[in-house]
Amino acid sequence: MDRCIVLVDAGYLLGAAASLLAGEPSRSRIHVDHVALIQGLRERAESETERQLLRIYWFDGAPDRVPQPEHRRLRVMPRVTVRLGALTRSDGRWAQKGVDAAMHAELTELARNRACSDVVLVTGDGDLLPGMMAAKEHGVAVHLWAVQAADGDYNQSEDLVAEADERRVLDRVWITKAVRAREPGGICAPSPVPRPEIAAILSAPLPESAPAARRPAGEGVDAPPVQHEPAARTEGDAEDRTGAAKGVPTPKDLAALRGPGAVAGAAAQHPANATLRWSSDKGWVERPGGPGGGGEPPEAASLPTLAQLTTAEQRWADREEDITAVSGDPYEVGQVFARRWMARLGEQVELQKLSTMYPRVPHRIDGELLRYAARFGLLAHKDDQIDEHDRYAIRAGFWREIDVRTAEHAPAGG
């Protein structure tokens, strides 16, 4: 059959891309646009082989072979088939099991059945050499693609390179069309589209790196580190809210801020001695303050959760959208969650009520938001906890959508 097939070793492709762009092979150091990556593989394969694509096989490892969020998105894409091996942890490192064997079996079976005239292999493992030789004996042309090595040398088996009919290199320019590096703190490097809403968050130091002088008054050296909420939703907001302070303000800093420029529709301000609590899927972290501080506003308990507002039919549609349309970027995840929550509210008074609580997300909604974010693999490489910078971005996206909707319903001239 005059078609081409692409077999991708995801561990090799993404690990080598991480080495090239981030300096280490950890896939947690990169963000991948899988739609753009699959489209790029398809277009290049059809161009290089001068054959129409039959299918792309994506081989990867997963704990207990359970599909992860990226696998669920991939397997519903046109012309993509996902094959999973096991992913096991040994001596603190993850290792794939069964992926090479699955690739070998698929390659030889496709060649034996003459399912294609050309096969593209994106791999570097020499264990695939017997399968490559068998495919050639069945008259299949084998194209071997490498990811540009960070050190300029080979990152593929020499025997594999020697046996291939054609060899090409996916260079940095090609890779960066679909993959970008994350900053050390965990946030993806800013995309070309400006996102001033989280500019302060992206530039802020990690909480533990903040100078002791920026801690709220009354906290000594031995006091537990203060958790932080999102810094601001616009660059203008950042100056109004933080003044001369730098970095991410503490909950007490935010509680002490006053003025009319907080949130469109905000009717009440926190008193200077108010205490904000850091809410998460793990529960509250108390930060006792002055008299009367520490409690959640009574109106927060009346706010419905997204689960309470969602029907079974909507839940199914949400899952479909998550798989096919949501990239999993932390900022976007917060936006999607907020958009759904607002769209299903019966009365806008609930939205106004939430706006007055900025920058704290009520505990029940915040926990639900973080559990939703966990669907997109944000926990996979972080010991079952969402990275602090990712939390900032998730909440920044959430509040940005709340701001937009609140402004739309604000009285004219208000």
CSV table of N, CA and C in Angstrom, one decimal, residues 329-394:
chain,number,residue,atom,x,y,z
A,329,ASP,N,-2.7,24.2,30.0
A,329,ASP,CA,-1.9,25.3,30.5
A,329,ASP,C,-2.6,25.8,31.8
A,330,PRO,N,-1.8,25.9,32.9
A,330,PRO,CA,-2.5,26.3,34.1
A,330,PRO,C,-3.4,27.5,34.0
A,331,TYR,N,-2.9,28.6,33.4
A,331,TYR,CA,-3.7,29.8,33.2
A,331,TYR,C,-5.0,29.5,32.5
A,332,GLU,N,-5.0,28.7,31.4
A,332,GLU,CA,-6.1,28.4,30.6
A,332,GLU,C,-7.1,27.5,31.4
A,333,VAL,N,-6.6,26.6,32.2
A,333,VAL,CA,-7.4,25.7,33.1
A,333,VAL,C,-8.3,26.6,34.0
A,334,GLY,N,-7.7,27.6,34.6
A,334,GLY,CA,-8.4,28.5,35.5
A,334,GLY,C,-9.5,29.2,34.7
A,335,GLN,N,-9.2,29.7,33.5
A,335,GLN,CA,-10.2,30.4,32.7
A,335,GLN,C,-11.4,29.5,32.3
A,336,VAL,N,-11.1,28.3,31.9
A,336,VAL,CA,-12.1,27.3,31.5
A,336,VAL,C,-13.1,27.0,32.7
A,337,PHE,N,-12.5,26.8,33.8
A,337,PHE,CA,-13.3,26.5,35.0
A,337,PHE,C,-14.2,27.7,35.3
A,338,ALA,N,-13.7,28.9,35.4
A,338,ALA,CA,-14.4,30.0,35.7
A,338,ALA,C,-15.5,30.3,34.7
A,339,ARG,N,-15.2,30.1,33.4
A,339,ARG,CA,-16.2,30.3,32.4
A,339,ARG,C,-17.4,29.4,32.5
A,340,ARG,N,-17.1,28.1,32.8
A,340,ARG,CA,-18.2,27.2,33.0
A,340,ARG,C,-19.1,27.6,34.3
A,341,TRP,N,-18.4,27.9,35.3
A,341,TRP,CA,-19.1,28.2,36.6
A,341,TRP,C,-20.0,29.4,36.4
A,342,MET,N,-19.5,30.5,35.7
A,342,MET,CA,-20.3,31.7,35.5
A,342,MET,C,-21.5,31.4,34.5
A,343,ALA,N,-21.2,30.6,33.5
A,343,ALA,CA,-22.3,30.4,32.5
A,343,ALA,C,-23.5,29.6,33.1
A,344,ARG,N,-23.2,28.9,34.2
A,344,ARG,CA,-24.3,28.1,34.8
A,344,ARG,C,-24.9,28.7,36.0
A,345,LEU,N,-24.5,29.9,36.4
A,345,LEU,CA,-25.1,30.6,37.5
A,345,LEU,C,-26.4,31.1,37.2
A,346,GLY,N,-27.4,30.9,38.1
A,346,GLY,CA,-28.7,31.4,37.8
A,346,GLY,C,-28.9,32.9,37.9
A,347,GLU,N,-28.2,33.5,38.9
A,347,GLU,CA,-28.3,34.9,39.2
A,347,GLU,C,-26.9,35.5,39.3
A,348,GLN,N,-26.8,36.7,38.7
A,348,GLN,CA,-25.5,37.4,38.7
A,348,GLN,C,-25.1,37.9,40.1
A,349,VAL,N,-26.1,37.9,41.0
A,349,VAL,CA,-25.7,38.4,42.4
A,349,VAL,C,-24.7,37.5,43.0
A,350,GLU,N,-24.7,36.2,42.6
A,350,GLU,CA,-23.6,35.3,43.1
A,350,GLU,C,-22.3,35.7,42.6
A,351,LEU,N,-22.2,36.1,41.3
A,351,LEU,CA,-21.0,36.6,40.7
A,351,LEU,C,-20.4,37.8,41.4
A,352,GLN,N,-21.3,38.8,41.7
A,352,GLN,CA,-20.9,40.0,42.4
A,352,GLN,C,-20.4,39.6,43.8
A,353,LYS,N,-21.1,38.6,44.4
A,353,LYS,CA,-20.7,38.2,45.8
A,353,LYS,C,-19.2,37.6,45.8
A,354,LEU,N,-18.9,36.8,44.7
A,354,LEU,CA,-17.6,36.2,44.6
A,354,LEU,C,-16.6,37.3,44.4
A,355,SER,N,-16.9,38.3,43.6
A,355,SER,CA,-15.9,39.4,43.2
A,355,SER,C,-15.4,40.1,44.4
A,356,THR,N,-16.3,40.3,45.4
A,356,THR,CA,-15.9,41.0,46.6
A,356,THR,C,-14.9,40.3,47.5
A,357,MET,N,-14.7,39.0,47.2
A,357,MET,CA,-13.8,38.2,48.0
A,357,MET,C,-12.4,38.1,47.4
A,358,TYR,N,-12.1,38.8,46.3
A,358,TYR,CA,-10.8,38.8,45.7
A,358,TYR,C,-9.8,39.3,46.8
A,359,PRO,N,-8.6,38.6,46.9
A,359,PRO,CA,-8.0,37.6,46.0
A,359,PRO,C,-8.2,36.2,46.4
A,360,ARG,N,-9.0,36.0,47.5
A,360,ARG,CA,-9.2,34.6,48.0
A,360,ARG,C,-10.3,33.9,47.2
A,361,VAL,N,-10.1,32.7,46.7
A,361,VAL,CA,-11.1,31.9,46.2
A,361,VAL,C,-11.8,31.1,47.4
A,362,PRO,N,-13.1,31.2,47.5
A,362,PRO,CA,-13.7,30.4,48.6
A,362,PRO,C,-13.3,28.9,48.6
A,363,HIS,N,-13.1,28.4,49.8
A,363,HIS,CA,-12.5,27.1,50.0
A,363,HIS,C,-13.1,26.0,49.1
A,364,ARG,N,-14.4,25.9,49.1
A,364,ARG,CA,-15.1,24.8,48.3
A,364,ARG,C,-14.8,24.9,46.8
A,365,ILE,N,-14.9,26.2,46.3
A,365,ILE,CA,-14.7,26.4,44.9
A,365,ILE,C,-13.2,26.2,44.6
A,366,ASP,N,-12.3,26.7,45.4
A,366,ASP,CA,-10.9,26.6,45.2
A,366,ASP,C,-10.4,25.1,45.2
A,367,GLY,N,-10.9,24.3,46.1
A,367,GLY,CA,-10.6,22.9,46.1
A,367,GLY,C,-11.0,22.2,44.9
A,368,GLU,N,-12.3,22.5,44.4
A,368,GLU,CA,-12.8,22.0,43.2
A,368,GLU,C,-12.0,22.4,42.0
A,369,LEU,N,-11.5,23.7,42.0
A,369,LEU,CA,-10.7,24.2,40.9
A,369,LEU,C,-9.4,23.4,40.8
A,370,LEU,N,-8.7,23.2,41.9
A,370,LEU,CA,-7.5,22.5,41.9
A,370,LEU,C,-7.6,21.0,41.5
A,371,ARG,N,-8.7,20.4,42.0
A,371,ARG,CA,-8.9,19.0,41.6
A,371,ARG,C,-9.2,18.9,40.1
A,372,TYR,N,-9.9,19.9,39.5
A,372,TYR,CA,-10.1,20.0,38.1
A,372,TYR,C,-8.7,20.1,37.4
A,373,ALA,N,-7.9,21.0,37.9
A,373,ALA,CA,-6.6,21.2,37.3
A,373,ALA,C,-5.7,19.9,37.3
A,374,ALA,N,-5.9,19.1,38.3
A,374,ALA,CA,-5.2,17.8,38.4
A,374,ALA,C,-5.5,16.9,37.3
A,375,ARG,N,-6.6,17.0,36.6
A,375,ARG,CA,-6.9,16.2,35.5
A,375,ARG,C,-5.9,16.3,34.3
A,376,PHE,N,-5.3,17.5,34.3
A,376,PHE,CA,-4.4,17.8,33.1
A,376,PHE,C,-3.0,17.4,33.4
A,377,GLY,N,-2.7,16.6,34.3
A,377,GLY,CA,-1.3,16.1,34.5
A,377,GLY,C,-0.5,17.0,35.3
A,378,LEU,N,-1.1,18.1,36.0
A,378,LEU,CA,-0.2,19.0,36.7
A,378,LEU,C,0.3,18.4,38.0
A,379,LEU,N,-0.2,17.2,38.4
A,379,LEU,CA,0.4,16.5,39.6
A,379,LEU,C,1.4,15.4,39.2
A,380,ALA,N,1.5,15.1,37.9
A,380,ALA,CA,2.2,13.8,37.5
A,380,ALA,C,3.6,13.8,38.0
A,381,HIS,N,4.3,14.9,38.0
A,381,HIS,CA,5.7,14.9,38.3
A,381,HIS,C,6.0,15.7,39.5
A,382,LYS,N,5.1,16.0,40.4
A,382,LYS,CA,5.3,16.8,41.5
A,382,LYS,C,4.8,16.2,42.8
A,383,ASP,N,4.9,14.9,43.0
A,383,ASP,CA,4.6,14.2,44.2
A,383,ASP,C,3.2,14.5,44.7
A,384,ASP,N,2.3,14.4,43.7
A,384,ASP,CA,0.8,14.6,44.0
A,384,ASP,C,0.5,16.0,44.6
A,385,GLN,N,1.3,17.0,44.3
A,385,GLN,CA,1.0,18.4,44.7
A,385,GLN,C,1.2,19.3,43.5
A,386,ILE,N,0.3,20.3,43.3
A,386,ILE,CA,0.4,21.2,42.2
A,386,ILE,C,1.5,22.3,42.6
A,387,ASP,N,2.4,22.5,41.7
A,387,ASP,CA,3.5,23.5,41.9
A,387,ASP,C,2.9,24.8,42.3
A,388,GLU,N,3.6,25.6,43.2
A,388,GLU,CA,3.1,26.8,43.7
A,388,GLU,C,2.9,27.8,42.6
A,389,HIS,N,3.8,27.9,41.6
A,389,HIS,CA,3.6,28.8,40.5
A,389,HIS,C,2.5,28.5,39.6
A,390,ASP,N,2.2,27.2,39.5
A,390,ASP,CA,1.1,26.7,38.7
A,390,ASP,C,-0.2,27.2,39.4
A,391,ARG,N,-0.2,27.1,40.7
A,391,ARG,CA,-1.4,27.5,41.4
A,391,ARG,C,-1.7,29.0,41.2
A,392,TYR,N,-0.6,29.8,41.2
A,392,TYR,CA,-0.8,31.2,40.9
A,392,TYR,C,-1.4,31.4,39.5
A,393,ALA,N,-0.9,30.7,38.6
A,393,ALA,CA,-1.5,30.9,37.2
A,393,ALA,C,-2.9,30.4,37.1
A,394,ILE,N,-3.2,29.3,37.7
A,394,ILE,CA,-4.6,28.7,37.7
A,394,ILE,C,-5.5,29.8,38.3
